[in-house]
Amino acid sequence: MKILVIGSGGREHAIVWKLSQSPKKPELFCAPGNAGIGQLATCVPIKAMDIEGVVKFSKENQIDLVMVAPDDPLAAGMVDVLTENGIRAFGPCKAAAQIEASKVFSKALMKKYNIPTATYEVFTDSPSAIAYLRRPEQKFPAVLKADGLALGKGVVLPENLADAEAAAIEMLDHGQFGDSSKRIVIEEYMTGPEVTVLAFTDGKTVVPMVSSQDHKRAYDGDKGLNTGGMGAFSPSRHYTPEIAKQCMEEIFLPTVKALAAEGIVYKGVIYFGLMLTPNGPRVVEYNARFGDPETQCILPRLKTDLIDIFNAVIDGTLDQVNVEWKDEACACVVMASGGYPLSYEKGYPISGLEEAAAKGTTVFHAGTVLKDGQFCNNGGRVLGVTALGTDLQAALDQAYAGVHCITWKDVHYRTDIGKK
Ligand code: AMP
Ligand code: GLY
């Protein structure tokens, strides 16, 4: 069986790694992949947004299943086009991927179907947004969100009115996020621990995965700029069985039912970004895909064959699969290029990868390239050093033991993953 995974980051490496362990011994391809993925799959030089290229390659090579991992090709309808061409594809269709691609869509869906989330208003011009921000009852930080995809940077939390007004003008008048900020959402500020729960769904059955938490800020103590994620761990100690039950009843099932009521069959993974507020769990955001770096600490805990799950999701038979998890905890520490998320240098040789593997860690590559047989840094986030352990502390200790083996010029990582 031939499987093609679309994408090139640490998440895709973790997916390819998990698929490579299937007893079905699939032949794996990744477009475009990276140097680490290249150890397990054939990397093909097709960009993740090249829908025609992916269709052509899949036909020519008789690919049995295409797994679309990143947000942009999902939002652009890659799964719809593959399906129209008779190619089996895992991931939500374009209409379903709107839960991530449009905050206006997802907020309206939650409002209509009483799914708990922050109260909000939508704005398309800055004078109306500013008038709203000037209401006496407006609290700070305010929360302004670009409607569309913005590389994870479309949310700002200004501390005062002046900054909030400036942010509204940047987004609406100066096109800070291009078309993505032609509309914005201003919503209520929520407080509480943030937990990520990914779930498989075939549009009827919802199977939540184990919980996780990520660390978005660049530096220790949640200082510095927001990044794509500097580390993640699973499970979250905040996500108790009672809260899990409440989330299933009030958020997960109602979301899939709401989409179905709107005529949208959601098949794939839904990422529930949750805030456990004093008034109960609320949705911060939906994503239409596996999270990065959450996936790197979730898939190592999965016992079930991922191919069986993908097939059941596509065929609408997820109720017949018993999805099982290891009791162990898992931690993933991201090693980044110095300077990330701002500018950084590429091409430095990475040492210590074999020593880290000998310590029992799995190193997922996010941004590496092979030069003369040597792995070099080739992106902002470079590696995700991952380990299982009997509990979270054991997993963290082991992951950091791996991290301490690996280095390159200007390497940067957080030393406090798992401490929140
Ligand atoms: P998002 O891209 O929607 O996940 O937002 C990025 C981050 O902004 C989240 O992980 C939260 O930490 C924060 N955030 C988003 N919405 C809210 C909100 N309504 N209240 C408080 N924090 C928020
Ligand atoms: N870790 C956040 C995301 O995948 O969007």
Coordinates of N, CA, C and O in Angstrom, one line a residue, residues 304 337 402:
T304 N -2.9 2.0 18.5 CA -3.7 1.5 17.3 C -3.0 1.9 16.0 O -2.3 2.9 15.9
S337 N 16.4 27.5 15.6 CA 17.6 28.3 15.2 C 17.6 29.6 16.0 O 16.6 30.2 16.3
G402 N 18.2 13.9 25.8 CA 18.5 13.9 24.3 C 18.9 15.3 23.8 O 19.8 15.4 23.1

